[in-house]
C-alpha cells in the first residue's frame, strides 16, 4: 500500500531552473510536474501513453510524462510548455499555431507544440508525410489536424526556432 | 454597418493562453483545503441493491462517504424528465450507475478505497439492444420501453405506392460513438447550507448544471453558482453529464465541509459518460422510372440507454433530418427512442442527424441503382428548391441551390474523371479506389419552438475606459465563441476588437443565453450580442453623448461621461423569433428550424482487399452557411467535424458487453491520428441569412452529418460492396467481401 512506500527526493532542471520534490518513486512524472511543481501547462488526456497531451522534453527527447516514473527523472533536464516562449515572445511554433488556427480547445496544444518543435528539430523542412508521422503520437479531437499541419509549415517558413525549449 | 472584423480571421481571444499552456482547465485548479472525490458504480446492468459493504484494510473513518441518503433534496438529475437518480438507492438500471461517493485528500488511497466497496445486487433481467427493447419481452423503462415517439405525416403514403414504378427497401445501422474530447470531465465544488453551492467545471451549459443542482439541494436559484473553467472540447459530451459530476462533487463538499474535486480518468470518462445514440433506420421508398420520389416510408429507432435524458430531442432532430433535402409529396416517418440497460446515450455533435443522414444518403444510392440513374442524377431530380416543402411541410424561402453545390463539389474533387479512372484501374488491383458523395442539410438552432422557450438573453457592459464586456452563458469550448462574439460586438460598436472581452460564464454574473449546443451560438446568441451592442450604443446616442457615426475616441469619451454622470452602462437583448415561423408540436409539422446549412461532401477512398482496411484519401466539403464570420475558425469547425465523422465511419467501434463499454481506453477505441486523416478541402458558399448576425448560420454540427454516407458510397464504388452499417471496420469489410466472394462462387 502507498503508505508503506517511502517517498524520495528528486531534483530536475526544469525550464532552466533546479526544482526538487518529495515523491513516491513510482509517481508519474506528469503528476510531479503538474502537482508538486505546479506547472499545469502539461496536460493529461489518457494516462496510458496514447494521446501525447502530457508530452515534454526530457534530456532533449520527447516523452509522454504519464509513462515516466518520477525516480527516472531525477537529475534530468526537462522542458515543458511553460519554457517554450521567452517572456511574452512566443516561439515560431506557438505564433504559427495562433495565426493558423492550430489550437481550438487548446487541451492538446501544449503537447502538440512540444511535438512540433521536436519534429522541426529533427527535420527543419519536413514534408507532408514527415509532419503526419511526426505528430501521429499526439491526438487532437478538435481540429482534424489540417490547421496543425499548416501551423507546422508556417513555423518552418518563419524558421526561427532557437530557444532551448524548442530543440 | 462596416465589417472591419467580421469576415476576417482575427487572433483567437484566448489563443495566447492556450499556446503557452497558461489556460486553466478544471484539473489545473488547486486549492489548499481541497480533497478528491471518486464514484463507486454498479457492476451489473440491472437489479435491486441489497446492501453496500466496506472492505477491510481501509481507514474508513478518514473518508467522507455519501450515498443517496445524504442528498438534502430530490434524488434526481433534473433535465427534461426526472427519471435519472443522482445516486442509485434501490434499483440499478445500467452497469455504470453511481451508488456511493468517497472523498479523501490522498488520491492513491482513494483509489484503493473505491475498489474495497462492494455493492451487492440481486440481478434482474436486462435489455441491451434496440430489437430486444422493441420486442417488449422485458420492460425496463415506463410501460413499454419507449422513451419518446414521433409521427410525421405528409401527403398520403399508403395510396402513393401505386404511383411508384419501383419500391426500394433498406435497413441501416450506426453504432455508438464516444465524444473523446481530450480533456476528461471534471468538477470542483464548495457547498454548505449557509453559502449554498458553487461549482467550477468543464462544461458546455452552465444553466443546465444550475437547473440540476437546485432540486438536488432544495436551494433557490441564487444559492447555486456554476462557473465554467476553460474547457478542453465538448462535442455534446459536456452538455448533460457535467450536471451529474457537479452533483456528486457538491454532495461530497456538502457533507465534508471541504472543497472537493472530481476529475474522471480516461477509462471512467469513456465508459460512464454519454455517447452517440446507436440507431437503426428502415427506408421504403417509391420512385418513378424517371427517378422522381413519390413516397418515403421511414421507420427509425435509436437506443437511449437507461434514462430519458436528452433522447427525446435527439430523436426529434434525427426524425426531421431523416428524409433529407429532397422534395417528396408523400412522407411518413415513425420514430422511437427506446430504453436499454446501457448508460444513457446523449448529445454528440449532430445530435441524431448523422444517424438519419447516413441512412437516407446510403439508401438513395441504392434507389439510384434500382432505376438505372447515377447517384447524382437521382438527387438532382429531387433536390429541394425554393418554395418547396420539407417532410415536416416547411416551405423553404431561401434560394437553395443544391445543383450548384453539387457541381462545385464535383469540380473541386474531380469526381467524374476519378470515377472513370478508378473504374479502369480497379480490376486486378489489390487496393481498390472509389469516390462517393452525400448531399444533406443541417437545421441550425433549437428545433421547432425550442428557441422561443429558451428565451435567451445577452448583456453587454461598458467600462469608463471604453472597454466592452459581453455577458453570456455561452461557453468557449474550442469552437471560438469568445472570438466570434468579440468580432460581432466590435463591428456593431465600431470600435477595435481589442476593446472587447467576453466574461467567463458564471451563473452568478451572466444572463442565461441558453446552452452551447445545436449550432446556435454564432447564429442565435451572436445575433443577440449584436443587438445588445447596438442597444448600448443607442443608449449613448439617446443620452446625447454620442452621434451615430462616431469615432472610437468619441465612443470611449462617451462611455466615460455616461458612467461618471449616470452610473452603470449596460444593455441587453432578448431572443425574438424571426417573423412567420410556425411549428406545431402535436402534428410535428411546420418550420422545424429557422434555417438550414446546405452541403455536398465528396469522399475518395482506398480499400485494401488484403488487409481489409479502408482509408479516406481525399475529402471535399462544400457548404452554404450564410456569412462566414471567421474563415479560419469556420474551416476549423468543418475540418474537425469531418475528422470525427471519419472516425465514426471507419474506426470508432464501441464494443458492448452487457450494457458496458468493454474497450474504454484510447489503446483499443481508435480515433483518427494525424496519419489517418486525408487532406480536407473546405469550400464555403455564402448566402446571407437575414436573421443571423451579418447573415451567419450555424455550422458546428453540419460536418458530422455528411462524411459517413459519402465514405460508404465511395466504398461501394470501389468494391461493389454495399455496406449498411458503420463503423466499417476491417472485420466488417472482411465479412462483406467474403460474403460477396461466396455469392460469386
Ligand atoms: S496522458 Fe500521457 S499520453 Fe495521454
Ligand atoms: S485543440 Fe482540442 S484537442 Fe486539439
Short mmCIF file of N, CA, C and O in Angstrom, two decimals, chain B residues 580-696:
data_model
loop_
_atom_site.label_atom_id
_atom_site.label_comp_id
_atom_site.label_asym_id
_atom_site.label_seq_id
_atom_site.Cartn_x
_atom_site.Cartn_y
_atom_site.Cartn_z
N UNK B 580 -42.94 34.94 -38.85
CA UNK B 580 -43.53 33.97 -39.78
C UNK B 580 -43.17 32.51 -39.53
O UNK B 580 -43.51 31.65 -40.32
N UNK B 581 -42.47 32.20 -38.42
CA UNK B 581 -42.15 30.79 -38.15
C UNK B 581 -43.32 30.14 -37.40
O UNK B 581 -43.81 30.68 -36.41
N UNK B 582 -43.75 28.99 -37.90
CA UNK B 582 -44.84 28.28 -37.21
C UNK B 582 -44.46 26.82 -37.03
O UNK B 582 -44.02 26.18 -37.96
N UNK B 583 -44.64 26.34 -35.86
CA UNK B 583 -44.33 24.94 -35.58
C UNK B 583 -45.44 24.35 -34.73
O UNK B 583 -45.90 24.99 -33.77
N UNK B 584 -45.89 23.16 -35.08
CA UNK B 584 -46.95 22.51 -34.33
C UNK B 584 -46.42 21.23 -33.70
O UNK B 584 -46.12 20.25 -34.41
N UNK B 585 -46.28 21.24 -32.39
CA UNK B 585 -45.71 20.09 -31.69
C UNK B 585 -46.61 18.86 -31.75
O UNK B 585 -46.13 17.74 -31.70
N UNK B 586 -47.91 19.08 -31.87
CA UNK B 586 -48.81 17.94 -31.83
C UNK B 586 -48.78 17.16 -33.15
O UNK B 586 -48.79 15.94 -33.15
N UNK B 587 -48.71 17.86 -34.28
CA UNK B 587 -48.66 17.15 -35.56
C UNK B 587 -47.22 17.00 -36.06
O UNK B 587 -46.97 16.40 -37.08
N UNK B 588 -46.29 17.55 -35.31
CA UNK B 588 -44.89 17.56 -35.70
C UNK B 588 -44.71 18.09 -37.12
O UNK B 588 -44.08 17.47 -37.98
N UNK B 589 -45.29 19.23 -37.34
CA UNK B 589 -45.18 19.82 -38.68
C UNK B 589 -44.95 21.31 -38.57
O UNK B 589 -45.22 21.93 -37.54
N UNK B 590 -44.41 21.85 -39.66
CA UNK B 590 -44.18 23.29 -39.73
C UNK B 590 -42.72 23.61 -39.91
O UNK B 590 -41.95 22.80 -40.44
N UNK B 591 -42.34 24.81 -39.43
CA UNK B 591 -40.98 25.29 -39.63
C UNK B 591 -40.09 24.71 -38.53
O UNK B 591 -39.99 25.25 -37.43
N UNK B 592 -39.45 23.61 -38.87
CA UNK B 592 -38.65 22.90 -37.87
C UNK B 592 -37.47 23.74 -37.40
O UNK B 592 -37.11 23.72 -36.23
N UNK B 593 -36.86 24.48 -38.31
CA UNK B 593 -35.72 25.34 -37.97
C UNK B 593 -35.86 26.65 -38.72
O UNK B 593 -36.43 26.69 -39.81
N UNK B 594 -35.29 27.69 -38.14
CA UNK B 594 -35.31 28.99 -38.81
C UNK B 594 -34.59 28.91 -40.14
O UNK B 594 -35.00 29.53 -41.13
N UNK B 595 -33.51 28.16 -40.17
CA UNK B 595 -32.78 27.99 -41.42
C UNK B 595 -31.96 26.71 -41.35
O UNK B 595 -31.88 26.06 -40.31
N UNK B 596 -31.39 26.38 -42.49
CA UNK B 596 -30.55 25.19 -42.59
C UNK B 596 -29.23 25.57 -43.25
O UNK B 596 -29.19 26.48 -44.08
N UNK B 597 -28.19 24.84 -42.91
CA UNK B 597 -26.97 24.90 -43.72
C UNK B 597 -27.10 23.76 -44.73
O UNK B 597 -27.65 22.70 -44.41
N UNK B 598 -26.61 24.00 -45.94
CA UNK B 598 -26.76 23.00 -47.02
C UNK B 598 -25.38 22.57 -47.49
O UNK B 598 -24.48 23.41 -47.59
N UNK B 599 -25.21 21.30 -47.81
CA UNK B 599 -23.86 20.86 -48.14
C UNK B 599 -23.82 19.65 -49.07
O UNK B 599 -24.75 18.85 -49.10
N UNK B 600 -22.73 19.57 -49.81
CA UNK B 600 -22.40 18.36 -50.57
C UNK B 600 -20.96 17.99 -50.24
O UNK B 600 -20.06 18.83 -50.35
N UNK B 601 -20.75 16.77 -49.79
CA UNK B 601 -19.42 16.30 -49.42
C UNK B 601 -19.01 15.14 -50.34
O UNK B 601 -19.83 14.26 -50.64
N UNK B 602 -17.75 15.16 -50.75
CA UNK B 602 -17.24 14.08 -51.61
C UNK B 602 -16.07 13.40 -50.91
O UNK B 602 -15.13 14.08 -50.47
N UNK B 603 -16.14 12.09 -50.82
CA UNK B 603 -15.05 11.32 -50.20
C UNK B 603 -14.42 10.40 -51.24
O UNK B 603 -15.12 9.80 -52.05
N UNK B 604 -13.11 10.31 -51.17
CA UNK B 604 -12.40 9.35 -52.00
C UNK B 604 -11.77 8.33 -51.07
O UNK B 604 -11.21 8.71 -50.04
N UNK B 605 -11.89 7.05 -51.41
CA UNK B 605 -11.34 6.03 -50.51
C UNK B 605 -10.42 5.07 -51.25
O UNK B 605 -10.47 4.95 -52.49
N UNK B 606 -9.58 4.43 -50.47
CA UNK B 606 -8.75 3.34 -50.97
C UNK B 606 -9.03 2.14 -50.06
O UNK B 606 -8.88 2.25 -48.84
N UNK B 607 -9.48 1.04 -50.65
CA UNK B 607 -9.81 -0.14 -49.85
C UNK B 607 -8.80 -1.23 -50.17
O UNK B 607 -8.70 -1.66 -51.32
N UNK B 608 -8.09 -1.64 -49.15
CA UNK B 608 -7.07 -2.67 -49.33
C UNK B 608 -7.76 -4.03 -49.21
O UNK B 608 -8.26 -4.38 -48.13
N UNK B 609 -7.77 -4.80 -50.29
CA UNK B 609 -8.51 -6.06 -50.27
C UNK B 609 -7.71 -7.19 -49.61
O UNK B 609 -8.20 -8.30 -49.46
N UNK B 610 -6.47 -6.87 -49.20
CA UNK B 610 -5.69 -7.86 -48.47
C UNK B 610 -5.82 -7.65 -46.96
O UNK B 610 -6.08 -8.58 -46.21
N UNK B 611 -5.70 -6.39 -46.52
CA UNK B 611 -5.80 -6.12 -45.08
C UNK B 611 -7.22 -5.73 -44.68
O UNK B 611 -7.52 -5.59 -43.50
N UNK B 612 -8.08 -5.53 -45.65
CA UNK B 612 -9.48 -5.11 -45.43
C UNK B 612 -9.59 -3.73 -44.78
O UNK B 612 -10.58 -3.42 -44.12
N UNK B 613 -8.57 -2.95 -44.96
CA UNK B 613 -8.63 -1.60 -44.40
C UNK B 613 -9.12 -0.62 -45.44
O UNK B 613 -8.66 -0.64 -46.59
N UNK B 614 -10.03 0.24 -45.02
CA UNK B 614 -10.46 1.33 -45.89
C UNK B 614 -9.86 2.62 -45.34
O UNK B 614 -9.85 2.84 -44.13
N UNK B 615 -9.34 3.44 -46.24
CA UNK B 615 -8.79 4.74 -45.85
C UNK B 615 -9.46 5.81 -46.67
O UNK B 615 -9.77 5.59 -47.85
N UNK B 616 -9.64 6.97 -46.07
CA UNK B 616 -10.13 8.10 -46.86
C UNK B 616 -8.90 8.80 -47.41
O UNK B 616 -7.99 9.15 -46.66
N UNK B 617 -8.82 8.95 -48.74
CA UNK B 617 -7.61 9.50 -49.32
C UNK B 617 -7.76 10.95 -49.76
O UNK B 617 -6.78 11.65 -49.99
N UNK B 618 -8.99 11.42 -49.89
CA UNK B 618 -9.20 12.83 -50.20
C UNK B 618 -10.61 13.19 -49.75
O UNK B 618 -11.49 12.32 -49.73
N UNK B 619 -10.80 14.45 -49.39
CA UNK B 619 -12.13 14.84 -48.92
C UNK B 619 -12.42 16.27 -49.33
O UNK B 619 -11.60 17.16 -49.11
N UNK B 620 -13.58 16.47 -49.95
CA UNK B 620 -14.00 17.81 -50.34
C UNK B 620 -15.33 18.12 -49.66
O UNK B 620 -16.28 17.34 -49.73
N UNK B 621 -15.37 19.26 -48.97
CA UNK B 621 -16.59 19.66 -48.24
C UNK B 621 -17.04 21.02 -48.77
O UNK B 621 -16.36 22.02 -48.57
N UNK B 622 -18.16 21.03 -49.45
CA UNK B 622 -18.72 22.29 -49.96
C UNK B 622 -20.01 22.57 -49.20
O UNK B 622 -20.88 21.70 -49.10
N UNK B 623 -20.12 23.77 -48.64
CA UNK B 623 -21.33 24.09 -47.89
C UNK B 623 -21.74 25.54 -48.03
O UNK B 623 -20.91 26.41 -48.22
N UNK B 624 -23.04 25.73 -47.89
CA UNK B 624 -23.60 27.09 -47.87
C UNK B 624 -24.01 27.34 -46.43
O UNK B 624 -24.89 26.67 -45.91
N UNK B 625 -23.35 28.31 -45.79
CA UNK B 625 -23.58 28.52 -44.36
C UNK B 625 -23.90 29.98 -44.05
O UNK B 625 -23.64 30.46 -42.94
N UNK B 626 -24.45 30.70 -45.01
CA UNK B 626 -24.68 32.13 -44.76
C UNK B 626 -23.35 32.84 -44.77
O UNK B 626 -22.44 32.44 -45.50
N UNK B 627 -23.22 33.84 -43.95
CA UNK B 627 -21.97 34.60 -43.90
C UNK B 627 -20.92 33.86 -43.07
O UNK B 627 -21.23 33.34 -42.00
N UNK B 628 -19.69 33.83 -43.57
CA UNK B 628 -18.59 33.26 -42.79
C UNK B 628 -18.01 34.37 -41.91
O UNK B 628 -17.45 35.34 -42.41
N UNK B 629 -18.14 34.22 -40.62
CA UNK B 629 -17.70 35.30 -39.71
C UNK B 629 -16.18 35.31 -39.55
O UNK B 629 -15.56 36.35 -39.49
N UNK B 630 -15.60 34.11 -39.47
CA UNK B 630 -14.15 33.99 -39.23
C UNK B 630 -13.67 32.81 -40.07
O UNK B 630 -13.85 31.65 -39.68
N UNK B 631 -13.06 33.08 -41.22
CA UNK B 631 -12.74 31.98 -42.15
C UNK B 631 -11.90 30.85 -41.53
O UNK B 631 -12.17 29.68 -41.78
N UNK B 632 -10.92 31.20 -40.70
CA UNK B 632 -10.07 30.15 -40.13
C UNK B 632 -10.86 29.30 -39.13
O UNK B 632 -10.80 28.07 -39.14
N UNK B 633 -11.63 29.96 -38.28
CA UNK B 633 -12.43 29.19 -37.31
C UNK B 633 -13.48 28.35 -38.02
O UNK B 633 -13.72 27.19 -37.66
N UNK B 634 -14.10 28.92 -39.05
CA UNK B 634 -15.15 28.19 -39.75
C UNK B 634 -14.57 26.95 -40.43
O UNK B 634 -15.11 25.85 -40.31
N UNK B 635 -13.45 27.12 -41.11
CA UNK B 635 -12.83 25.96 -41.75
C UNK B 635 -12.41 24.95 -40.70
O UNK B 635 -12.55 23.74 -40.89
N UNK B 636 -11.93 25.45 -39.56
CA UNK B 636 -11.52 24.56 -38.47
C UNK B 636 -12.69 23.72 -37.95
O UNK B 636 -12.53 22.55 -37.61
N UNK B 637 -13.88 24.33 -37.90
CA UNK B 637 -15.06 23.57 -37.49
C UNK B 637 -15.36 22.46 -38.48
O UNK B 637 -15.65 21.33 -38.09
N UNK B 638 -15.29 22.78 -39.75
CA UNK B 638 -15.61 21.77 -40.76
C UNK B 638 -14.57 20.65 -40.73
O UNK B 638 -14.91 19.46 -40.69
N UNK B 639 -13.31 21.03 -40.70
CA UNK B 639 -12.25 20.01 -40.73
C UNK B 639 -12.34 19.10 -39.50
O UNK B 639 -12.23 17.87 -39.61
N UNK B 640 -12.55 19.70 -38.34
CA UNK B 640 -12.64 18.90 -37.12
C UNK B 640 -13.84 17.97 -37.14
O UNK B 640 -13.75 16.80 -36.72
N UNK B 641 -14.97 18.47 -37.64
CA UNK B 641 -16.17 17.64 -37.71
C UNK B 641 -16.00 16.50 -38.70
O UNK B 641 -16.40 15.36 -38.44
N UNK B 642 -15.38 16.80 -39.84
CA UNK B 642 -15.16 15.75 -40.84
C UNK B 642 -14.26 14.67 -40.25
O UNK B 642 -14.51 13.47 -40.42
N UNK B 643 -13.22 15.09 -39.53
CA UNK B 643 -12.31 14.10 -38.95
C UNK B 643 -13.04 13.20 -37.94
O UNK B 643 -12.84 11.99 -37.92
N UNK B 644 -13.90 13.80 -37.12
CA UNK B 644 -14.67 12.98 -36.17
C UNK B 644 -15.59 12.03 -36.92
O UNK B 644 -15.82 10.90 -36.48
N UNK B 645 -16.12 12.51 -38.02
CA UNK B 645 -17.04 11.67 -38.78
C UNK B 645 -16.29 10.56 -39.52
O UNK B 645 -16.82 9.47 -39.71
N UNK B 646 -15.06 10.82 -39.91
CA UNK B 646 -14.24 9.75 -40.50
C UNK B 646 -14.02 8.68 -39.43
O UNK B 646 -14.12 7.48 -39.69
N UNK B 647 -13.77 9.13 -38.21
CA UNK B 647 -13.63 8.18 -37.09
C UNK B 647 -14.88 7.34 -36.93
O UNK B 647 -14.83 6.11 -36.82
N UNK B 648 -16.03 8.01 -36.95
CA UNK B 648 -17.31 7.30 -36.79
C UNK B 648 -17.54 6.31 -37.92
O UNK B 648 -18.11 5.24 -37.73
N UNK B 649 -17.07 6.65 -39.13
CA UNK B 649 -17.32 5.80 -40.30
C UNK B 649 -16.46 4.55 -40.33
O UNK B 649 -16.93 3.49 -40.75
N UNK B 650 -15.19 4.70 -39.93
CA UNK B 650 -14.25 3.61 -40.19
C UNK B 650 -13.58 3.00 -38.96
O UNK B 650 -13.19 1.83 -38.99
N UNK B 651 -13.39 3.78 -37.91
CA UNK B 651 -12.52 3.32 -36.84
C UNK B 651 -13.19 3.13 -35.48
O UNK B 651 -12.86 2.22 -34.74
N UNK B 652 -14.08 4.03 -35.14
CA UNK B 652 -14.52 4.13 -33.74
C UNK B 652 -15.65 3.16 -33.44
O UNK B 652 -16.80 3.38 -33.80
N UNK B 653 -15.28 2.10 -32.78
CA UNK B 653 -16.19 1.00 -32.55
C UNK B 653 -16.34 0.75 -31.05
O UNK B 653 -15.40 0.31 -30.40
N UNK B 654 -17.49 1.07 -30.50
CA UNK B 654 -17.72 0.78 -29.08
C UNK B 654 -18.13 -0.68 -28.96
O UNK B 654 -19.12 -1.11 -29.57
N UNK B 655 -17.34 -1.44 -28.22
CA UNK B 655 -17.65 -2.86 -28.03
C UNK B 655 -18.47 -2.99 -26.75
O UNK B 655 -18.02 -2.60 -25.67
N UNK B 656 -19.68 -3.52 -26.88
CA UNK B 656 -20.58 -3.62 -25.72
C UNK B 656 -20.55 -5.01 -25.12
O UNK B 656 -20.58 -5.99 -25.85
N UNK B 657 -20.50 -5.05 -23.81
CA UNK B 657 -20.67 -6.33 -23.13
C UNK B 657 -21.68 -6.11 -22.01
O UNK B 657 -21.39 -5.38 -21.06
N UNK B 658 -22.85 -6.64 -22.17
CA UNK B 658 -23.92 -6.50 -21.15
C UNK B 658 -24.10 -5.04 -20.74
O UNK B 658 -24.08 -4.73 -19.54
N UNK B 659 -24.22 -4.16 -21.72
CA UNK B 659 -24.51 -2.77 -21.42
C UNK B 659 -23.31 -1.94 -21.03
O UNK B 659 -23.44 -0.75 -20.72
N UNK B 660 -22.15 -2.55 -21.04
CA UNK B 660 -20.94 -1.84 -20.59
C UNK B 660 -19.95 -1.76 -21.75
O UNK B 660 -19.78 -2.70 -22.49
N UNK B 661 -19.31 -0.59 -21.87
CA UNK B 661 -18.30 -0.44 -22.92
C UNK B 661 -17.07 -1.25 -22.51
O UNK B 661 -16.48 -0.99 -21.46
N UNK B 662 -16.69 -2.21 -23.36
CA UNK B 662 -15.60 -3.11 -23.00
C UNK B 662 -14.24 -2.57 -23.44
O UNK B 662 -13.21 -3.07 -23.02
N UNK B 663 -14.24 -1.56 -24.30
CA UNK B 663 -12.95 -1.04 -24.80
C UNK B 663 -12.79 0.45 -24.44
O UNK B 663 -12.59 1.28 -25.31
N UNK B 664 -12.89 0.72 -23.17
CA UNK B 664 -12.85 2.11 -22.72
C UNK B 664 -11.46 2.67 -22.55
O UNK B 664 -11.13 3.24 -21.50
N UNK B 665 -10.63 2.52 -23.53
CA UNK B 665 -9.28 3.06 -23.46
C UNK B 665 -8.91 3.60 -24.83
O UNK B 665 -9.41 3.09 -25.85
N UNK B 666 -7.98 4.53 -24.86
CA UNK B 666 -7.55 5.04 -26.16
C UNK B 666 -6.72 4.02 -26.92
O UNK B 666 -6.51 4.16 -28.11
N UNK B 667 -6.25 2.98 -26.22
CA UNK B 667 -5.47 1.96 -26.93
C UNK B 667 -6.37 1.03 -27.74
O UNK B 667 -5.93 0.47 -28.73
N UNK B 668 -7.62 0.86 -27.31
CA UNK B 668 -8.46 -0.06 -28.07
C UNK B 668 -9.75 0.57 -28.62
O UNK B 668 -10.51 -0.08 -29.33
N UNK B 669 -9.98 1.82 -28.31
CA UNK B 669 -11.02 2.57 -29.01
C UNK B 669 -10.26 3.57 -29.85
O UNK B 669 -9.58 4.46 -29.33
N UNK B 670 -10.31 3.41 -31.15
CA UNK B 670 -9.35 4.08 -32.01
C UNK B 670 -9.93 5.31 -32.68
O UNK B 670 -10.81 5.21 -33.53
N UNK B 671 -9.44 6.49 -32.30
CA UNK B 671 -9.82 7.70 -33.03
C UNK B 671 -8.72 8.04 -34.03
O UNK B 671 -7.58 7.62 -33.87
N UNK B 672 -9.07 8.77 -35.08
CA UNK B 672 -8.07 9.05 -36.12
C UNK B 672 -6.89 9.88 -35.60
O UNK B 672 -7.06 10.79 -34.80
N UNK B 673 -5.71 9.53 -36.09
CA UNK B 673 -4.49 10.30 -35.79
C UNK B 673 -4.15 11.16 -37.01
O UNK B 673 -4.81 11.06 -38.05
N UNK B 674 -3.08 11.91 -36.86
CA UNK B 674 -2.61 12.77 -37.96
C UNK B 674 -2.29 11.92 -39.19
O UNK B 674 -2.33 12.42 -40.32
N UNK B 675 -1.97 10.66 -38.99
CA UNK B 675 -1.63 9.81 -40.12
C UNK B 675 -2.86 9.25 -40.84
O UNK B 675 -2.75 8.74 -41.96
N UNK B 676 -4.04 9.35 -40.22
CA UNK B 676 -5.24 8.74 -40.81
C UNK B 676 -6.12 9.71 -41.59
O UNK B 676 -7.04 9.29 -42.28
N UNK B 677 -5.91 10.99 -41.38
CA UNK B 677 -6.83 11.97 -41.94
C UNK B 677 -6.29 12.50 -43.28
O UNK B 677 -5.14 12.92 -43.35
N UNK B 678 -7.12 12.47 -44.31
CA UNK B 678 -6.66 12.94 -45.63
C UNK B 678 -6.67 14.47 -45.65
O UNK B 678 -7.13 15.10 -44.70
N UNK B 679 -6.21 15.05 -46.75
CA UNK B 679 -6.45 16.49 -46.90
C UNK B 679 -7.96 16.72 -46.90
O UNK B 679 -8.70 16.00 -47.58
N UNK B 680 -8.41 17.66 -46.12
CA UNK B 680 -9.84 18.01 -46.09
C UNK B 680 -9.95 19.39 -46.72
O UNK B 680 -9.42 20.36 -46.18
N UNK B 681 -10.58 19.44 -47.88
CA UNK B 681 -10.62 20.71 -48.61
C UNK B 681 -12.01 21.33 -48.43
O UNK B 681 -13.00 20.71 -48.77
N UNK B 682 -12.02 22.51 -47.84
CA UNK B 682 -13.27 23.12 -47.39
C UNK B 682 -13.62 24.33 -48.27
O UNK B 682 -12.76 25.18 -48.51
N UNK B 683 -14.84 24.37 -48.74
CA UNK B 683 -15.29 25.49 -49.57
C UNK B 683 -16.62 26.01 -49.04
O UNK B 683 -17.51 25.22 -48.74
N UNK B 684 -16.71 27.32 -48.96
CA UNK B 684 -17.94 27.93 -48.47
C UNK B 684 -18.65 28.68 -49.58
O UNK B 684 -18.02 29.38 -50.37
N UNK B 685 -19.96 28.54 -49.61
CA UNK B 685 -20.80 29.42 -50.40
C UNK B 685 -21.51 30.30 -49.38
O UNK B 685 -21.94 29.82 -48.34
N UNK B 686 -21.63 31.57 -49.70
CA UNK B 686 -22.24 32.47 -48.72
C UNK B 686 -23.52 33.09 -49.28
O UNK B 686 -23.49 33.76 -50.29
N UNK B 687 -24.61 32.79 -48.60
CA UNK B 687 -25.88 33.39 -48.96
C UNK B 687 -26.49 33.88 -47.65
O UNK B 687 -27.04 33.08 -46.89
N UNK B 688 -26.33 35.16 -47.37
CA UNK B 688 -26.66 35.65 -46.02
C UNK B 688 -28.07 35.30 -45.57
O UNK B 688 -29.03 35.43 -46.34
N UNK B 689 -28.17 34.86 -44.33
CA UNK B 689 -29.46 34.54 -43.71
C UNK B 689 -29.90 35.79 -42.95
O UNK B 689 -29.18 36.26 -42.07
N UNK B 690 -31.05 36.33 -43.28
CA UNK B 690 -31.42 37.65 -42.73
C UNK B 690 -31.50 37.70 -41.21
O UNK B 690 -31.42 38.78 -40.65
N UNK B 691 -31.64 36.58 -40.54
CA UNK B 691 -31.83 36.63 -39.09
C UNK B 691 -30.62 36.14 -38.30
O UNK B 691 -30.70 35.90 -37.10
N UNK B 692 -29.50 36.00 -38.98
CA UNK B 692 -28.25 35.68 -38.27
C UNK B 692 -27.37 36.92 -38.30
O UNK B 692 -27.56 37.78 -39.15
N UNK B 693 -26.39 37.01 -37.40
CA UNK B 693 -25.55 38.21 -37.38
C UNK B 693 -24.77 38.34 -38.69
O UNK B 693 -24.05 37.41 -39.06
N UNK B 694 -24.97 39.41 -39.40
CA UNK B 694 -24.35 39.64 -40.71
C UNK B 694 -24.68 38.54 -41.70
O UNK B 694 -23.97 38.34 -42.68
N UNK B 695 -25.71 37.78 -41.39
CA UNK B 695 -26.13 36.74 -42.33
C UNK B 695 -25.62 35.34 -42.00
O UNK B 695 -25.83 34.40 -42.76
N UNK B 696 -24.98 35.19 -40.82
CA UNK B 696 -24.38 33.88 -40.49
C UNK B 696 -25.43 32.85 -40.09
O UNK B 696 -26.43 33.17 -39.45
#
